mmCIF file of C-alpha atoms in Angstrom:
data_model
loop_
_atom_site.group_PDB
_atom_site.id
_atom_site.type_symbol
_atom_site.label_atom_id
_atom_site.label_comp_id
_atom_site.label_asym_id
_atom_site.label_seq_id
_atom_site.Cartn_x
_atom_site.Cartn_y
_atom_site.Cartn_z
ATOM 1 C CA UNK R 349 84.966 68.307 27.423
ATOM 2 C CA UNK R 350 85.324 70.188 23.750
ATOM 3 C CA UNK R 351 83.287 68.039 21.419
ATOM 4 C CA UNK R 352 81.465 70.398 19.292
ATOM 5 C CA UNK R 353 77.718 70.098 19.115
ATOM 6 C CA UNK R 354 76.779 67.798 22.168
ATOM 7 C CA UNK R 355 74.027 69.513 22.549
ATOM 8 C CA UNK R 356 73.505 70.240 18.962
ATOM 9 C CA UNK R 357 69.205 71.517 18.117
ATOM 10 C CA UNK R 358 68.470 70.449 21.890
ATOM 11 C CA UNK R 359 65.550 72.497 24.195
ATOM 12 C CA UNK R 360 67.438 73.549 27.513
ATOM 13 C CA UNK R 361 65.554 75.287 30.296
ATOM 14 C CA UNK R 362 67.513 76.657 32.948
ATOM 15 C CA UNK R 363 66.219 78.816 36.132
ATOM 16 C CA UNK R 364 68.393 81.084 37.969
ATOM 17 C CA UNK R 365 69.932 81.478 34.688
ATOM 18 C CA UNK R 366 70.421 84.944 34.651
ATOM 19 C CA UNK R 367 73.853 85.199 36.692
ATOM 20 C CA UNK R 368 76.329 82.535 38.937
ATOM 21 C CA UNK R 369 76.130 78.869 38.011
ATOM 22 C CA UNK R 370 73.021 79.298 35.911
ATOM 23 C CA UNK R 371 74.226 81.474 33.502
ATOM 24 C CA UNK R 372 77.489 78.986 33.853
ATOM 25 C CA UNK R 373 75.860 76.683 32.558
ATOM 26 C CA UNK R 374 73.908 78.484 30.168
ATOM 27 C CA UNK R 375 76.984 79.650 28.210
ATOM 28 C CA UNK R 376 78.321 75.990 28.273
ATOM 29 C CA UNK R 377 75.139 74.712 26.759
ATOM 30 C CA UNK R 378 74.949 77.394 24.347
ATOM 31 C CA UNK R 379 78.533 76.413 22.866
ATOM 32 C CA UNK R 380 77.634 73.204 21.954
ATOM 33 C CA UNK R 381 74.332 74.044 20.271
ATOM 34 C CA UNK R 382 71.597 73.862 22.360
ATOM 35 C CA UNK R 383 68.607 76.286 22.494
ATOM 36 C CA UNK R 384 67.995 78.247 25.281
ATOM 37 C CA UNK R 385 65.155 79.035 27.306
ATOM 38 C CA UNK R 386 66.730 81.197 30.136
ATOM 39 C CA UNK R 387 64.481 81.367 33.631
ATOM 40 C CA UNK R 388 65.148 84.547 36.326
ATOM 41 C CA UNK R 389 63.149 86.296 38.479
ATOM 42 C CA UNK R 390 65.857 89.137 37.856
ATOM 43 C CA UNK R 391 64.943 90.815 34.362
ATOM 44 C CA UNK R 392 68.219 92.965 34.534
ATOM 45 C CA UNK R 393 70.478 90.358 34.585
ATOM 46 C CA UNK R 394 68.130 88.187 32.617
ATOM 47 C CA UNK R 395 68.047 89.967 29.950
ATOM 48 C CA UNK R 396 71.780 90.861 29.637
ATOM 49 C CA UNK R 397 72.389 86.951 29.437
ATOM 50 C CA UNK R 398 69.855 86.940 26.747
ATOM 51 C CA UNK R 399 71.496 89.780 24.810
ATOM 52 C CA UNK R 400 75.135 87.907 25.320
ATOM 53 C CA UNK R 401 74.141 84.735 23.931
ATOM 54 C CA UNK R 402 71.591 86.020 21.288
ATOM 55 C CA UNK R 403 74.660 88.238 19.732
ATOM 56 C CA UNK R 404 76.837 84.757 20.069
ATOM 57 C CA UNK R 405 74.330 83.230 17.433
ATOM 58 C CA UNK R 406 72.199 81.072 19.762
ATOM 59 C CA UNK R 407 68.713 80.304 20.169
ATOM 60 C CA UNK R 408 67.667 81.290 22.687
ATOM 61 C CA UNK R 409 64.636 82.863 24.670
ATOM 62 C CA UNK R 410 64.426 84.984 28.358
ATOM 63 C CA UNK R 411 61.157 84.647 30.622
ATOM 64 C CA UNK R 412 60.915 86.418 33.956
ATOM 65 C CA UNK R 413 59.681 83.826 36.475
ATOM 66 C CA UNK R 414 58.942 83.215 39.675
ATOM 67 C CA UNK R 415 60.069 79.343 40.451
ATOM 68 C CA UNK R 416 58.108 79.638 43.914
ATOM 69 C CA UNK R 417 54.613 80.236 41.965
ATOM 70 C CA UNK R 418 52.999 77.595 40.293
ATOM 71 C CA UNK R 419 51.328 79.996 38.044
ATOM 72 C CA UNK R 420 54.760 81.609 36.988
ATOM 73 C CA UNK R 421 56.351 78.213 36.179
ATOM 74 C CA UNK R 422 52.994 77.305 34.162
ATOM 75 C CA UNK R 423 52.976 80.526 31.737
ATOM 76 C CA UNK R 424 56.950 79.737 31.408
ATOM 77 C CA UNK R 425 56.757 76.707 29.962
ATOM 78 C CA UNK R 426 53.943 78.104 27.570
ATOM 79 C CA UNK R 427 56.072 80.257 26.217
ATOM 80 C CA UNK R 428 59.134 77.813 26.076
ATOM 81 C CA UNK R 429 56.436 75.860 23.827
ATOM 82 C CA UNK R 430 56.049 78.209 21.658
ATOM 83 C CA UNK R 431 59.280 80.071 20.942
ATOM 84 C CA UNK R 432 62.051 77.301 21.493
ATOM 85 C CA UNK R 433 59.905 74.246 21.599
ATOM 86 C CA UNK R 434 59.356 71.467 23.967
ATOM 87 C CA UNK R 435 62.143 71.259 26.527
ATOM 88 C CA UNK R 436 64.456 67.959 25.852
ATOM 89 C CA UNK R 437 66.681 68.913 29.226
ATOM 90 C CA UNK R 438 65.819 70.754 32.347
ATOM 91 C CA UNK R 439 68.485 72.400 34.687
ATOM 92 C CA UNK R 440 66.655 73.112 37.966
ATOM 93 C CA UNK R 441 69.535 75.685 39.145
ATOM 94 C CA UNK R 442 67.485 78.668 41.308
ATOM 95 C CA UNK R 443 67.709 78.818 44.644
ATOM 96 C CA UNK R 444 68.077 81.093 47.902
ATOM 97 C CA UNK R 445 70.607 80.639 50.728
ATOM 98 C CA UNK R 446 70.210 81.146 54.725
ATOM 99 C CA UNK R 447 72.370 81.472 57.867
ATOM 100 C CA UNK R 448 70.525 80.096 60.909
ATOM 101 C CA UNK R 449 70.229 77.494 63.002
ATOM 102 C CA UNK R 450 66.995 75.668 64.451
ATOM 103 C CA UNK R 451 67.196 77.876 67.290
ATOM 104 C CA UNK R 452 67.284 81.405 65.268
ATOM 105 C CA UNK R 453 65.336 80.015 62.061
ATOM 106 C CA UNK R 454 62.339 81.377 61.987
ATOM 107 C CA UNK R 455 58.774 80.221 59.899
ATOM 108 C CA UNK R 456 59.031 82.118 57.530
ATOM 109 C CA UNK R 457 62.520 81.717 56.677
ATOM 110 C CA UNK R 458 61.379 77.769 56.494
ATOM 111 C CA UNK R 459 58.358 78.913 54.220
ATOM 112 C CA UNK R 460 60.626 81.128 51.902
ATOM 113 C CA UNK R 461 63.465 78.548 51.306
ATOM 114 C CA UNK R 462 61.134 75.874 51.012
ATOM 115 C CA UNK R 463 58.943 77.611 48.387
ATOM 116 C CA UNK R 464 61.801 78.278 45.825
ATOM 117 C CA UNK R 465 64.297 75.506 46.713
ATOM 118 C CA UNK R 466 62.168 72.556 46.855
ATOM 119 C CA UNK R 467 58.481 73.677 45.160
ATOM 120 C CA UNK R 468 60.670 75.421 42.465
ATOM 121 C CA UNK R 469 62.108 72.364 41.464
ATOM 122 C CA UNK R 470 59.159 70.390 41.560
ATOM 123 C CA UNK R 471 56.982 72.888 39.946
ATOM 124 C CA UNK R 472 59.604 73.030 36.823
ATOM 125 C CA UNK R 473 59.963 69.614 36.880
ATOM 126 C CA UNK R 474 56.137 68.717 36.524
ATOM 127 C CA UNK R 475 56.162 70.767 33.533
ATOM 128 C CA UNK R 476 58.816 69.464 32.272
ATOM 129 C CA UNK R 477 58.367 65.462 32.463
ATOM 130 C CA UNK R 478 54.925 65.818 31.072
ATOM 131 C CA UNK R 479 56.491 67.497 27.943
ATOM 132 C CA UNK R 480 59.056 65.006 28.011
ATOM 133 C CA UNK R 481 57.317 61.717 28.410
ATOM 134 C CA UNK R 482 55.727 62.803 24.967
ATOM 135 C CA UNK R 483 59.131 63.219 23.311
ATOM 136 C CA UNK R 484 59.991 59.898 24.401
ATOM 137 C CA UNK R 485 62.201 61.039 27.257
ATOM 138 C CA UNK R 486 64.857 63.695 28.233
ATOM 139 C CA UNK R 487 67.114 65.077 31.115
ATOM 140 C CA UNK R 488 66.646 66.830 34.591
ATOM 141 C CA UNK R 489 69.501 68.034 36.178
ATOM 142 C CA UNK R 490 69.124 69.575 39.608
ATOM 143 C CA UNK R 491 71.307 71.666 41.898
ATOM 144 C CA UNK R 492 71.289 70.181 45.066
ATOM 145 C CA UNK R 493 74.404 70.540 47.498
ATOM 146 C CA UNK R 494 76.960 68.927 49.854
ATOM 147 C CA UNK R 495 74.438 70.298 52.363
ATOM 148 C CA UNK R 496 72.031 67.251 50.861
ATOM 149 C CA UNK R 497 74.800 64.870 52.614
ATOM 150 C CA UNK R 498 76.338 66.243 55.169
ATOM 151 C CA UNK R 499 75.867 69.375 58.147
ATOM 152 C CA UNK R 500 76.973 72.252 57.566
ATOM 153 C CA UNK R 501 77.407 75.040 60.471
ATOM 154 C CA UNK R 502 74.659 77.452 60.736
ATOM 155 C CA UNK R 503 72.669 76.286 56.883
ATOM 156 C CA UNK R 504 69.631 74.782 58.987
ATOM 157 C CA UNK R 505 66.879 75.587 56.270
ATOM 158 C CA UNK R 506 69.195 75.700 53.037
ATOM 159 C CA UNK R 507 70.565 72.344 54.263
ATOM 160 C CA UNK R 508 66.757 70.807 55.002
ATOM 161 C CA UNK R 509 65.805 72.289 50.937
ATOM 162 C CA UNK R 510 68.958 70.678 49.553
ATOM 163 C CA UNK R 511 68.561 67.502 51.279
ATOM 164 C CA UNK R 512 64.900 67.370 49.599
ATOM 165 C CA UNK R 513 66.355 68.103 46.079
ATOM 166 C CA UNK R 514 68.366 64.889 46.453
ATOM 167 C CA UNK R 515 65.815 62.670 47.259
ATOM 168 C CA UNK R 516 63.561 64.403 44.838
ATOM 169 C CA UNK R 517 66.153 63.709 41.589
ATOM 170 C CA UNK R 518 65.635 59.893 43.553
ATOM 171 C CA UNK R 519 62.150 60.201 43.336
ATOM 172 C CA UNK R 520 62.051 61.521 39.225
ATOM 173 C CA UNK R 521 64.907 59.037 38.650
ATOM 174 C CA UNK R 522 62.972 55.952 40.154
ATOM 175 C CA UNK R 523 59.439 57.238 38.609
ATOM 176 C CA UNK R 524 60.846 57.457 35.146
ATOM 177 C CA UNK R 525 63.540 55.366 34.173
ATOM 178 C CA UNK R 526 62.199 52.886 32.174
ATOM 179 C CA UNK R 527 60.422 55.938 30.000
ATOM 180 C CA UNK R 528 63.642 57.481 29.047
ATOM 181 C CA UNK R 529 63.713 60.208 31.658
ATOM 182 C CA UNK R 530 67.291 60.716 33.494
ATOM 183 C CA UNK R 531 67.399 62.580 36.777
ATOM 184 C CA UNK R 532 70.969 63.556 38.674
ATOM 185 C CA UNK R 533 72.073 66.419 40.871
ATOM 186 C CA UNK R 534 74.812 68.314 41.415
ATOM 187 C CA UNK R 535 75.880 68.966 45.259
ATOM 188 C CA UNK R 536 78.871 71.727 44.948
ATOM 189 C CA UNK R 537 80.736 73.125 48.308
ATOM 190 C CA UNK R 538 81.316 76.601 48.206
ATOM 191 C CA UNK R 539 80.768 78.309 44.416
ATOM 192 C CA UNK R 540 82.810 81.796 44.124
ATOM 193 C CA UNK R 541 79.600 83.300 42.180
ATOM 194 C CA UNK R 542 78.752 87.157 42.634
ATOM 195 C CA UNK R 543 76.229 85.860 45.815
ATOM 196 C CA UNK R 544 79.265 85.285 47.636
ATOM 197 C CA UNK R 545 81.196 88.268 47.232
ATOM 198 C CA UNK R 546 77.992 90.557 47.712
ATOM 199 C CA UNK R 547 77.514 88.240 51.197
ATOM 200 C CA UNK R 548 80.789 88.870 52.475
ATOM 201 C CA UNK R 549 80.926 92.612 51.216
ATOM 202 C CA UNK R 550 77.724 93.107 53.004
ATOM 203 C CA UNK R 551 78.386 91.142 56.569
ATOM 204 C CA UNK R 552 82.236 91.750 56.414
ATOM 205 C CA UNK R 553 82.976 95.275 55.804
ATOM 206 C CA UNK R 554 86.283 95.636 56.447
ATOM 207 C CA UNK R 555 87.799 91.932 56.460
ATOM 208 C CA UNK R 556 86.647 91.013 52.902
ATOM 209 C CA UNK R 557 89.342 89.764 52.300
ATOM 210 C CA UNK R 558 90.122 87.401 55.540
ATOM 211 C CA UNK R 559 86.397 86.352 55.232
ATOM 212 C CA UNK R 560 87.809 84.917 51.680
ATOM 213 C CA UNK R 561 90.046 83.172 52.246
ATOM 214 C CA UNK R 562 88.531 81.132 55.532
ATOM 215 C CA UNK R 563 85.614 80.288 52.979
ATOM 216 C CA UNK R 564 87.847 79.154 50.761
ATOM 217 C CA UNK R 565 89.952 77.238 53.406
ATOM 218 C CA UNK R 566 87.044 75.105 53.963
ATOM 219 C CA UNK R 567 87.667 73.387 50.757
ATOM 220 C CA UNK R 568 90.525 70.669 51.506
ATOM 221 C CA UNK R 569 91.846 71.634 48.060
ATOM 222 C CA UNK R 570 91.914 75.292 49.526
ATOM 223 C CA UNK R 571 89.809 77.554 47.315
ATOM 224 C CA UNK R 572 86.167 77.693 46.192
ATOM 225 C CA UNK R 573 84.481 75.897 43.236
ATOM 226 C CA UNK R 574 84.287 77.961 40.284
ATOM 227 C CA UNK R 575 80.927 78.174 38.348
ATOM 228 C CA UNK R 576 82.608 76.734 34.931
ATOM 229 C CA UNK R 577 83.342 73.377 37.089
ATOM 230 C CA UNK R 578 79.906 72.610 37.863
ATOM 231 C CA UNK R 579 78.960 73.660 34.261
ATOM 232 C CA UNK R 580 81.362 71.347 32.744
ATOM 233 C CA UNK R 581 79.792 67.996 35.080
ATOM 234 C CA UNK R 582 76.360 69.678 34.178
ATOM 235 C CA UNK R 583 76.866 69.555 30.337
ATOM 236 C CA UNK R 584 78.497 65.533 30.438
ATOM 237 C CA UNK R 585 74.955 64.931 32.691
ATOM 238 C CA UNK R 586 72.723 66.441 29.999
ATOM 239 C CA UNK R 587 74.492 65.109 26.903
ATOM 240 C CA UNK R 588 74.369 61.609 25.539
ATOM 241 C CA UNK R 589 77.849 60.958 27.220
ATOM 242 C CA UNK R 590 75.790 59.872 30.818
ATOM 243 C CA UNK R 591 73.099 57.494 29.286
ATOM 244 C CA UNK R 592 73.370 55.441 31.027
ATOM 245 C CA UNK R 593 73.742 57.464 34.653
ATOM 246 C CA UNK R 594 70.391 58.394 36.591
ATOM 247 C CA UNK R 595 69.584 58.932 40.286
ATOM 248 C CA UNK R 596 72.731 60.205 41.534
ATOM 249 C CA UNK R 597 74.289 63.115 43.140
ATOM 250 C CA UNK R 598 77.260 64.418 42.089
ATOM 251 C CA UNK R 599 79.889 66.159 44.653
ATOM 252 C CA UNK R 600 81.878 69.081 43.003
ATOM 253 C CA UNK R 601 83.320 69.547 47.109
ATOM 254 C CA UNK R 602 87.398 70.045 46.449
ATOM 255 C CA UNK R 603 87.979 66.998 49.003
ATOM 256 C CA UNK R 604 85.022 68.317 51.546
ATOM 257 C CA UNK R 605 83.175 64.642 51.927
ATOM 258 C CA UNK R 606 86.418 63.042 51.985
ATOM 259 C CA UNK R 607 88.254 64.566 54.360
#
């Protein structure tokens, strides 16, 4: 996964880019060429990626923006237009997480999930396919989750958002195929991002550490997925090396789905 350049002069957008998987990615996309457009609703962390990666020599611009507003997304991409240029790939990474089941879910923990997990995505991804379609094609990429495929205990809403992210990337795959418009997903098991160790430091005070490792048990291969992994299967998605792939999901699970 070291050929230089795969991604050589290419527009990438990526939301939630600011820490985790996004910014993952980011970097991975960043050493082999591509420009950046980095999307966060956190300027802190946001603009810290931005600094890394602008000292590194990329291109490479940060918006603050809200994935849930369609107003957000839409001055976004305006600005993508006009500092890096019409987006060529499109990683639709944001996303919020929830404990609950159908009995302790509540509305608006439906309506809050649902806003940035599955009108995030489509949001970004209108603006993105028109852009595209006039470049003669391009790349979506979302972030879906084993949640899209199987249950998970206690992820009632997350798994519901997840499991329309997958049939979304069906939809965009199906839609625009024969324009030259690829659309995959990636469906990880657990990621050991910053999320989770904030999560267990905040609802485990005291048995960090045992909380740990039975989150990383879950995994048959017995630890967590680390945020480079799913970069690496998000970079051969986006690059020239999957042509000829659309419409799939991609498990990054350590044995979870085949167990």
């Amino acid at each position: 996964m070291a050929h230089a350049g795969r991604l050589a002069g290419r527009n990438a957008v990526i939301t939630g880019a600011g820490s985790g998987i996004g910014l993952a990615i980011a970097r991975r996309f960043a050493e082999q060429g591509a420009h950046l457009a980095l999307l966060d609703i956190n300027p802190e962390s946001l603009e810290a990626a931005r600094e890394q990666f602008a000292s590194e020599g990329s291109t490479v611009e940060a918006i603050v923006c809200d994935v849930a507003r369609k107003d957000s997304v839409a001055e976004a991409f305006r600005r993508i237009d006009d500092t890096i240029g019409s987006p060529q790939i499109l990683v639709n990474n944001a996303g919020i997480s929830h404990v609950g089941n159908v009995q302790n879910t509540e509305e608006e923990d439906l309506d809050r999930l649902y806003a940035v997990n599955v009108k995030g995505v489509a949001f970004c991804a209108r603006e993105s396919v028109g852009r595209m379609l006039e470049r003669s094609g391009g790349v979506i990429l979302n972030l879906a989750s084993i949640a899209s495929h199987i249950g998970l205990e206690d992820r009632f809403a997350y798994s519901m958002t997840k499991g329309a992210v997958f049939t979304m990337t069906r939809s965009i795959a199906t839609d625009y195929m024969t324009q030259g418009i690829r659309c995959n997903c990636v469906a990880p098991a657990r990621v050991h991002t910053p999320f989770v160790d904030g999560f267990i430091r905040d609802n485990y005070p005291g048995h960090e550490q045992e909380k740990f490792d039975e989150l990383s048990a879950y995994q048959p291969m017995g630890r967590m997925v680390r945020p480079e992994e799913v970069a690496d299967l998000a970079l051969f998605l986006c690059s020239d090396e999957s042509a000829f792939i659309t419409g799939h999901s991609f498990p990054v699970d350590g044995g979870v789905m085949v167990i």
